[in-house]
Coordinates of C-alpha atoms in Angstrom, one line a residue:
X83 CA 10.2 57.8 -75.9
X84 CA 10.5 54.4 -77.5
X85 CA 9.1 55.3 -80.8
X86 CA 11.6 58.3 -81.4
X87 CA 14.4 56.0 -80.3
X88 CA 13.1 53.5 -82.7
X89 CA 13.6 56.3 -85.5
X90 CA 16.7 57.2 -84.7
X91 CA 17.9 53.7 -85.0
X92 CA 16.5 53.3 -88.4
X93 CA 18.2 56.6 -89.4
X94 CA 21.4 55.3 -88.1
X95 CA 21.6 52.4 -90.2
X96 CA 20.6 53.9 -93.4
X97 CA 23.5 56.1 -93.3
X98 CA 26.0 53.7 -92.6
X99 CA 26.8 50.0 -93.9
X100 CA 28.9 48.7 -90.6
X101 CA 25.7 49.8 -88.4
X102 CA 23.5 47.9 -90.8
X103 CA 25.7 44.7 -89.9
X104 CA 25.7 45.4 -86.2
X105 CA 21.7 45.7 -86.1
X106 CA 21.5 42.6 -88.6
X107 CA 23.3 40.6 -85.9
X108 CA 22.1 41.8 -82.9
X109 CA 18.6 43.4 -83.3
X110 CA 15.7 40.7 -84.7
X111 CA 12.8 42.3 -86.3
X112 CA 10.3 42.0 -83.8
X113 CA 12.2 44.0 -81.2
X114 CA 11.2 47.5 -83.0
X115 CA 8.2 48.2 -81.3
X116 CA 5.7 49.6 -84.0
X117 CA 4.4 47.8 -87.2
X118 CA 5.7 50.7 -89.3
X119 CA 9.2 50.2 -87.9
X120 CA 9.6 46.9 -88.6
X121 CA 8.3 47.3 -91.9
X122 CA 10.7 49.8 -92.8
X123 CA 13.6 47.8 -90.9
X124 CA 13.3 44.2 -92.7
X125 CA 13.1 45.9 -96.1
X126 CA 16.4 48.1 -95.3
X127 CA 18.2 44.8 -94.5
X128 CA 16.4 43.3 -97.6
X129 CA 17.8 45.9 -99.8
X130 CA 21.1 46.3 -98.6
X131 CA 21.9 42.2 -98.7
X132 CA 20.5 42.4 -102.4
X133 CA 22.0 45.8 -103.6
X134 CA 24.4 46.2 -101.3
X135 CA 24.0 49.7 -101.3
X136 CA 21.9 51.9 -98.8
X137 CA 18.2 52.9 -99.4
X138 CA 17.4 56.6 -100.5
X139 CA 13.9 58.4 -100.3
X140 CA 12.9 57.1 -103.4
X141 CA 13.4 53.7 -102.8
X142 CA 11.5 54.6 -99.5
X143 CA 8.7 56.0 -101.4
X144 CA 8.7 53.0 -103.8
X145 CA 8.0 50.5 -100.8
X146 CA 5.5 52.4 -99.5
X147 CA 3.9 52.9 -102.7
X148 CA 3.5 49.4 -103.4
X149 CA 1.3 48.4 -100.6
X150 CA -2.4 47.7 -101.1
X151 CA -3.4 48.5 -97.3
X152 CA -4.4 51.9 -97.4
X153 CA -4.4 52.4 -94.0
X154 CA -1.4 51.1 -93.5
X155 CA 0.1 53.1 -96.5
X156 CA -1.1 55.9 -94.8
X157 CA 0.4 55.2 -91.3
X158 CA 3.8 54.5 -93.1
X159 CA 3.5 57.7 -95.1
X160 CA 3.6 59.9 -91.8
X161 CA 6.1 57.7 -90.2
X162 CA 8.5 58.2 -92.9
X163 CA 7.5 61.9 -92.8
X164 CA 8.6 62.1 -89.2
X165 CA 11.7 59.9 -89.6
X166 CA 13.0 62.0 -92.3
X167 CA 13.4 65.1 -90.0
X168 CA 14.8 62.9 -87.2
X169 CA 18.4 64.0 -85.8
X170 CA 20.7 61.6 -84.6
X171 CA 24.1 62.3 -82.4
X172 CA 27.4 60.7 -83.2
X173 CA 28.2 57.6 -81.3
X174 CA 24.7 57.3 -80.0
X175 CA 24.1 54.2 -81.7
X176 CA 24.6 51.7 -79.6
X177 CA 22.4 53.3 -76.9
X178 CA 19.5 53.0 -79.2
X179 CA 20.2 49.3 -80.1
X180 CA 20.4 48.7 -75.9
X181 CA 17.1 50.5 -76.0
X182 CA 15.2 48.6 -78.2
X183 CA 16.7 45.6 -76.8
X184 CA 15.8 46.4 -73.0
X185 CA 12.6 47.4 -74.0
X186 CA 11.7 44.2 -75.9
X187 CA 12.5 42.4 -72.5
X188 CA 10.4 44.3 -70.6
X189 CA 7.3 44.1 -72.9
X190 CA 7.7 40.6 -72.7
X191 CA 8.1 40.3 -68.9
X192 CA 4.5 42.0 -69.0
X193 CA 3.0 39.6 -71.5
X194 CA 4.9 36.8 -69.4
X195 CA 2.9 37.8 -66.2
X196 CA -0.4 38.4 -67.6
X197 CA -0.2 35.1 -69.6
X198 CA 0.7 32.8 -66.4
X199 CA -0.9 34.9 -63.7
X200 CA -4.4 33.3 -64.4
X201 CA -3.4 29.9 -65.5
X202 CA -2.9 26.3 -63.7
X203 CA 0.7 26.6 -64.9
X204 CA 1.0 29.3 -62.5
X205 CA 1.6 27.1 -59.7
X206 CA 4.7 25.5 -61.1
X207 CA 6.5 28.5 -61.5
X208 CA 5.0 30.7 -58.8
X209 CA 8.5 31.8 -57.3
X210 CA 9.8 32.7 -60.6
X211 CA 6.8 34.6 -61.7
X212 CA 6.9 36.5 -58.1
X213 CA 10.6 37.1 -58.8
X214 CA 9.5 38.7 -62.0
X215 CA 6.6 40.9 -60.4
X216 CA 8.9 42.2 -58.1
X217 CA 11.4 43.0 -60.4
X218 CA 9.0 44.8 -62.7
X219 CA 7.5 46.5 -59.6
X220 CA 11.0 47.7 -58.6
X221 CA 11.5 49.6 -62.3
X222 CA 8.2 50.7 -62.3
X223 CA 8.2 52.4 -58.8
X224 CA 8.7 55.7 -59.4
X225 CA 5.3 58.7 -58.6
X226 CA 4.7 59.1 -62.2
X227 CA 4.4 55.3 -63.0
X228 CA 6.5 55.6 -66.1
X229 CA 8.5 52.6 -66.4
X230 CA 12.2 53.1 -66.4
X231 CA 13.0 49.8 -68.7
X232 CA 16.6 50.8 -68.6
X233 CA 17.0 49.5 -65.3
X234 CA 16.0 45.8 -66.1
X235 CA 18.3 43.2 -65.0
X236 CA 19.8 41.2 -67.9
X237 CA 19.3 38.1 -66.5
X238 CA 15.3 38.4 -66.9
X239 CA 16.0 38.0 -70.4
X240 CA 16.8 34.3 -69.6
X241 CA 13.7 34.4 -67.5
X242 CA 11.8 35.7 -70.4
X243 CA 12.8 32.9 -72.9
X244 CA 12.1 30.0 -70.5
X245 CA 8.6 31.5 -69.6
X246 CA 7.5 31.6 -73.0
X247 CA 8.5 28.3 -73.7
X248 CA 6.6 25.5 -72.5
X249 CA 8.7 22.6 -70.3
X250 CA 8.6 20.5 -73.3
X251 CA 9.5 23.1 -75.9
X252 CA 12.5 24.3 -73.9
X253 CA 13.9 20.7 -73.8
X254 CA 16.5 20.0 -76.2
X255 CA 16.1 17.7 -79.3
X256 CA 18.2 14.5 -78.4
X257 CA 21.2 13.2 -80.6
X258 CA 21.6 9.4 -81.3
X259 CA 24.4 9.8 -78.4
X260 CA 23.3 9.5 -74.9
X261 CA 26.4 10.7 -73.3
X262 CA 26.0 13.8 -75.1
X263 CA 22.8 14.4 -74.2
X264 CA 23.3 14.0 -70.7
X265 CA 26.2 16.5 -71.1
X266 CA 24.4 19.4 -73.0
X267 CA 20.9 18.5 -72.8
X268 CA 20.4 17.9 -76.4
X269 CA 20.1 20.7 -78.8
X270 CA 18.1 23.3 -77.4
X271 CA 16.2 26.2 -78.7
X272 CA 17.9 29.3 -79.4
X273 CA 21.5 27.5 -79.4
X274 CA 24.3 27.2 -81.8
X275 CA 25.8 23.8 -81.9
X276 CA 29.2 23.8 -83.9
X277 CA 30.7 20.0 -84.8
X278 CA 34.2 20.4 -85.6
X279 CA 36.6 18.1 -87.7
X280 CA 39.4 18.2 -89.8
X281 CA 38.7 17.9 -93.5
X282 CA 37.3 14.5 -94.8
X283 CA 36.7 13.4 -91.6
X284 CA 33.2 12.7 -91.3
X285 CA 31.7 16.0 -90.0
X286 CA 28.6 15.8 -92.7
X287 CA 27.9 12.3 -91.7
X288 CA 27.7 13.8 -88.0
X289 CA 25.4 16.3 -89.2
X290 CA 23.1 13.9 -91.1
X291 CA 23.1 11.0 -88.5
X292 CA 21.8 13.9 -85.8
X293 CA 19.0 15.1 -88.2
X294 CA 17.4 11.6 -89.1
X295 CA 17.8 11.0 -85.7
X296 CA 15.3 14.1 -84.8
X297 CA 13.3 13.3 -87.8
X298 CA 13.0 9.8 -86.2
X299 CA 11.6 10.8 -83.3
X300 CA 9.1 13.3 -84.9
X301 CA 10.6 16.6 -85.4
X302 CA 10.7 18.6 -88.4
X303 CA 14.0 19.0 -89.8
X304 CA 15.4 21.4 -92.4
X305 CA 18.8 20.5 -93.9
X306 CA 21.0 22.6 -96.0
X307 CA 23.4 21.3 -98.0
X308 CA 25.7 23.5 -99.6
X309 CA 28.7 21.2 -100.8
X310 CA 26.8 17.8 -101.6
X311 CA 24.1 18.0 -104.5
X312 CA 20.4 17.0 -103.2
X313 CA 21.0 13.6 -105.0
X314 CA 24.4 12.6 -103.0
X315 CA 22.9 14.0 -99.7
X316 CA 19.7 11.8 -100.5
X317 CA 21.6 8.9 -101.2
X318 CA 23.7 8.9 -98.0
X319 CA 20.3 9.6 -96.1
X320 CA 19.0 6.2 -97.7
X321 CA 22.2 4.5 -96.5
X322 CA 21.6 5.5 -93.3
X323 CA 18.2 4.5 -92.9
X324 CA 18.2 1.2 -94.5
X325 CA 22.1 0.6 -93.8
X326 CA 23.0 -0.8 -97.2
X327 CA 26.4 0.4 -98.3
X328 CA 26.3 4.1 -99.6
X329 CA 28.4 3.3 -102.5
X330 CA 26.0 0.5 -103.4
X331 CA 23.3 3.3 -103.6
X332 CA 25.2 6.1 -105.0
X333 CA 26.6 3.6 -107.8
X334 CA 23.3 1.8 -108.2
X335 CA 25.0 -1.6 -107.5
X336 CA 22.2 -3.3 -105.5
X337 CA 21.2 -6.6 -106.6
X338 CA 17.5 -6.9 -107.6
X339 CA 16.6 -8.9 -104.7
X340 CA 18.3 -6.2 -102.3
X341 CA 16.7 -3.6 -104.4
X342 CA 13.3 -5.0 -103.3
X343 CA 14.6 -5.1 -99.6
X344 CA 15.8 -1.8 -99.9
X345 CA 12.6 -0.1 -101.0
X346 CA 10.9 -2.2 -98.3
X347 CA 12.9 -0.8 -95.7
X348 CA 12.7 3.2 -96.9
X349 CA 8.8 2.5 -97.1
X350 CA 8.7 0.9 -93.4
X351 CA 11.0 4.0 -91.9
X352 CA 8.6 6.5 -92.8
X353 CA 5.5 4.6 -92.0
X354 CA 4.3 4.6 -88.3
X355 CA 0.9 2.8 -87.5
X356 CA 0.8 -0.8 -87.2
X357 CA -1.9 -1.5 -90.0
X358 CA 0.2 0.5 -92.9
X359 CA 3.2 -1.5 -91.4
X360 CA 1.4 -4.7 -91.8
X361 CA 0.1 -4.0 -95.3
X362 CA 3.6 -2.6 -96.6
X363 CA 4.8 -6.3 -95.4
X364 CA 2.0 -8.2 -97.3
X365 CA 2.8 -6.1 -100.4
X366 CA 6.5 -6.6 -100.5
X367 CA 6.0 -10.3 -99.7
X368 CA 4.1 -10.9 -103.0
X369 CA 4.9 -10.8 -106.7
X370 CA 3.3 -9.0 -109.5
X371 CA 0.9 -11.2 -110.6
X372 CA -0.7 -11.7 -107.3
X373 CA -1.1 -8.1 -106.9
X374 CA -3.1 -8.3 -110.3
X375 CA -0.1 -6.4 -112.2
X376 CA 1.6 -7.4 -115.5
X377 CA 5.2 -6.3 -116.0
X378 CA 5.6 -4.4 -119.0
X379 CA 7.5 -5.3 -122.2
X380 CA 10.5 -3.2 -120.9
X381 CA 10.6 -4.8 -117.7
X382 CA 10.3 -8.5 -119.5
X383 CA 13.2 -7.7 -121.4
X384 CA 15.2 -6.4 -118.4
X385 CA 14.1 -9.2 -116.0
X386 CA 12.8 -12.1 -118.0
X387 CA 11.0 -14.8 -116.3
X388 CA 11.7 -12.8 -112.8
X389 CA 10.1 -9.3 -114.0
X390 CA 7.0 -10.3 -112.0
X391 CA 9.1 -10.5 -109.1
X392 CA 11.7 -8.0 -109.1
X393 CA 9.7 -5.0 -111.0
X394 CA 9.9 -2.3 -107.8
X395 CA 8.3 0.6 -109.7
X396 CA 4.9 -1.2 -110.3
X397 CA 5.1 -1.9 -106.6
X398 CA 4.9 1.9 -105.9
X399 CA 1.1 2.3 -107.1
X400 CA 0.0 0.0 -104.0
X401 CA 1.6 2.3 -101.4
X402 CA -0.3 5.2 -102.1
X403 CA -2.9 4.9 -99.3
X404 CA -0.4 4.1 -96.3
X405 CA -0.2 6.3 -93.5
X406 CA 3.3 8.0 -93.5
X407 CA 4.7 10.0 -91.1
X408 CA 3.4 13.7 -90.5
X409 CA 6.6 15.4 -90.0
X410 CA 8.9 16.5 -92.3
X411 CA 12.5 15.9 -93.4
X412 CA 13.4 19.0 -96.1
X413 CA 16.8 18.6 -98.0
X414 CA 17.8 22.1 -99.2
X415 CA 20.3 22.1 -101.9
X416 CA 22.2 25.5 -102.0
X417 CA 23.9 25.0 -104.9
X418 CA 24.5 28.7 -105.5
X419 CA 25.9 29.2 -102.0
X420 CA 24.3 30.3 -99.1
X421 CA 24.2 33.6 -97.2
X422 CA 22.6 34.0 -93.7
X423 CA 20.1 36.2 -95.5
X424 CA 19.1 33.6 -97.9
X425 CA 19.0 31.1 -95.0
X426 CA 16.6 33.4 -93.1
X427 CA 14.1 33.7 -95.9
X428 CA 14.3 29.6 -96.4
X429 CA 13.1 29.2 -93.0
X430 CA 10.6 31.7 -93.6
X431 CA 9.3 29.8 -96.4
X432 CA 9.3 26.6 -94.8
X433 CA 7.6 28.0 -91.7
X434 CA 4.4 28.9 -93.9
X435 CA 4.3 25.1 -94.9
X436 CA 4.7 23.7 -91.2
X437 CA 6.6 24.0 -87.9
X438 CA 10.4 23.8 -88.3
X439 CA 12.2 22.3 -85.3
X440 CA 15.5 21.6 -86.3
X441 CA 18.0 24.1 -88.6
X442 CA 20.9 22.2 -89.9
X443 CA 23.8 23.9 -92.1
X444 CA 26.2 21.5 -93.7
X445 CA 28.6 23.5 -93.4
X446 CA 29.7 27.0 -91.7
X447 CA 32.7 27.7 -93.7
X448 CA 31.1 27.0 -97.0
X449 CA 28.8 30.1 -95.9
X450 CA 29.1 33.7 -97.0
X451 CA 28.0 37.0 -95.0
X452 CA 26.9 38.5 -98.4
X453 CA 28.8 40.8 -98.0
X454 CA 31.7 41.8 -100.2
X455 CA 35.6 42.9 -99.3
X456 CA 35.8 41.0 -96.0
X457 CA 38.6 38.9 -95.0
X458 CA 38.0 35.3 -94.2
X459 CA 37.8 35.6 -90.8
X460 CA 35.6 38.3 -90.8
X461 CA 33.1 36.5 -93.2
X462 CA 33.3 33.7 -90.5
X463 CA 32.5 35.9 -87.7
X464 CA 29.6 37.3 -89.4
X465 CA 28.3 34.0 -90.6
X466 CA 28.6 32.5 -87.1
X467 CA 27.0 35.6 -85.7
X468 CA 23.9 35.6 -88.1
X469 CA 23.4 31.8 -87.3
X470 CA 23.5 32.5 -83.8
X471 CA 20.9 35.4 -84.2
X472 CA 18.7 33.3 -86.5
X473 CA 18.7 30.6 -83.6
X474 CA 17.4 33.3 -81.1
X475 CA 15.1 35.0 -83.4
X476 CA 13.4 31.4 -84.6
X477 CA 13.6 30.1 -81.1
X478 CA 15.3 27.1 -82.8
X479 CA 18.4 25.0 -82.0
X480 CA 21.1 25.6 -85.1
X481 CA 23.6 22.7 -85.9
X482 CA 26.2 23.2 -88.1
X483 CA 30.1 22.4 -88.8
X484 CA 33.5 23.9 -88.9
X485 CA 37.0 23.0 -90.0
X486 CA 39.8 22.4 -87.8
X487 CA 43.2 23.2 -88.5
X488 CA 45.1 20.4 -89.6
X489 CA 46.5 19.1 -85.9
X490 CA 48.4 16.2 -85.7
X491 CA 46.6 13.0 -84.6
X492 CA 46.0 12.2 -80.9
X493 CA 46.6 15.7 -80.1
X494 CA 44.4 17.4 -77.6
X495 CA 42.1 19.7 -79.3
X496 CA 41.3 23.3 -77.8
X497 CA 39.2 26.1 -79.1
X498 CA 42.3 27.4 -80.7
X499 CA 42.0 24.4 -83.3
X500 CA 38.8 25.6 -84.9
X501 CA 39.7 27.6 -87.7
X502 CA 39.0 31.4 -87.1
X503 CA 38.3 30.3 -83.9
X504 CA 37.9 33.4 -82.0
X505 CA 35.4 34.6 -84.7
X506 CA 33.6 31.8 -84.4
X507 CA 33.9 29.9 -80.9
X508 CA 32.6 33.5 -79.2
X509 CA 29.0 32.7 -81.0
X510 CA 28.9 29.0 -80.3
X511 CA 26.8 27.6 -77.2
X512 CA 28.2 24.1 -77.9
X513 CA 31.3 22.8 -80.0
X514 CA 31.9 19.6 -80.2
X515 CA 35.3 18.2 -81.9
X516 CA 36.3 15.4 -83.6
X517 CA 39.5 13.8 -81.7
X518 CA 41.2 10.7 -83.3
X519 CA 44.4 8.8 -83.2
X520 CA 45.6 5.4 -85.2
X521 CA 44.2 3.2 -82.8
X522 CA 40.8 4.6 -83.0
X523 CA 40.8 4.2 -86.6
X524 CA 41.6 0.4 -86.2
X525 CA 39.1 0.2 -83.8
X526 CA 36.4 2.6 -85.5
X527 CA 36.0 4.7 -82.8
X528 CA 35.7 8.5 -82.9
X529 CA 36.4 10.3 -79.6
X530 CA 34.2 13.4 -79.4
X531 CA 35.4 16.0 -77.2
X532 CA 33.2 19.0 -76.1
X533 CA 35.6 21.8 -76.2
X534 CA 33.4 24.6 -75.3
X535 CA 29.8 23.9 -73.5
X536 CA 28.4 27.3 -72.1
X537 CA 26.4 25.7 -69.6
X538 CA 28.7 23.0 -68.3
X539 CA 32.4 21.4 -68.3
X540 CA 34.2 19.9 -71.3
X541 CA 34.4 16.1 -71.5
X542 CA 35.5 13.6 -73.9
X543 CA 32.6 11.1 -75.5
X544 CA 33.6 7.8 -77.4
X545 CA 31.3 6.5 -80.3
X546 CA 31.5 3.8 -82.8
X547 CA 31.4 4.6 -86.6
X548 CA 30.4 3.0 -89.8
X549 CA 31.2 5.6 -92.4
X550 CA 30.5 2.8 -95.5
X551 CA 26.9 3.2 -93.9
X552 CA 26.7 6.6 -92.9
X553 CA 26.2 5.7 -89.5
X554 CA 27.3 6.7 -86.1
X555 CA 26.5 4.5 -83.3
X556 CA 26.3 5.0 -79.4
X557 CA 29.0 3.0 -77.7
X558 CA 27.0 2.4 -74.5
X559 CA 23.5 2.2 -76.0
X560 CA 25.2 -0.8 -78.6
X561 CA 26.6 -2.6 -75.1
X562 CA 30.3 -2.2 -76.5

């Protein structure tokens, strides 16, 4: 029965652009039960995102013809022939969507029971497993032993997600703000976290601080920059980790001595073992002649008698054998804009190179849905929903920012102050907004207000800022 529903679902989205949008927002690819269905579903979505048209029968045949796997190609041909003769009823699309999602929940539940029933971890969650087994038994207790998965309780979905993640994986990625970690538990898998502030208030700086802190703790970070160029973003990142003023790095006004210290700090930041740190310190304490390097003629022209000391580039040859952090900080320059479809494609590509633990997008209002003819609020709704879907599909935290309406300084911020608030807030798990008045600016502090917290109450958290060095500091941690 579920395979027939899968075919009806695919037929629906092939006939209606609105249904494609709804499917993309609500039904991840792995929800479909058959490999053939997943193949066609992904192709349909890709085709629509690229060409903004519905695929024809000819397009389906082209997809199949390009495959080299003869066995799978034969299976797809048979599937397509039966799919082409499938009939659908008006108004049943939501039923197809719900059926596929609940079937996925049920199958995940069965997998979970099998996974934990014979492991040492069972003792830790025996009550939850027993509850889930009872739930499944109740559903499958009919005389013919067929499972009516449509009656599966909705809260089982949350149980499955927590079961499939180990205790460590299910913990949130800590932020550099202790009070925020206590409030929301860090940036958790499958959650959409939003930082809200007026234009020019420092949203990007917060995103970068959260990203850098995660990388420093050993997580792999994918940082998508839309507004700033790759180099500008990298300069800010280097300012944050070395604590040299951002403008001095941007405009190349560091003194020669500061340049040496700057590069020393950069390398030291990316090195994790004590032996390599010791070797690094020895390298940067020496001048070039002690390392057996002679300055080039060009370097002598620039630095004169000091060339042997200040020619930084010549030192790079001596740090190749040091041990650097195994995790990655990817900065992706989305100079041509970023749609949810392209974001997902990037994440898939990065996942092939290794794990991605945190997705950061700077920022939501600059993304686009990839769809034409939508009003701004509709576009924002599709983008925020797509970000939430990506968080759930990849089981990763997504962090982004949005614009606040130009509220008066000092006013209490509410969800209504978020631009296109209803369209965006309903998809977010946590919304952290800036609250700042004139006195706060003199004291270099920022008040963060947790205006939406799906699993807790709203509260206000105070942090110190040094925007000149792209730095956000936890007031409690720094003892102020």
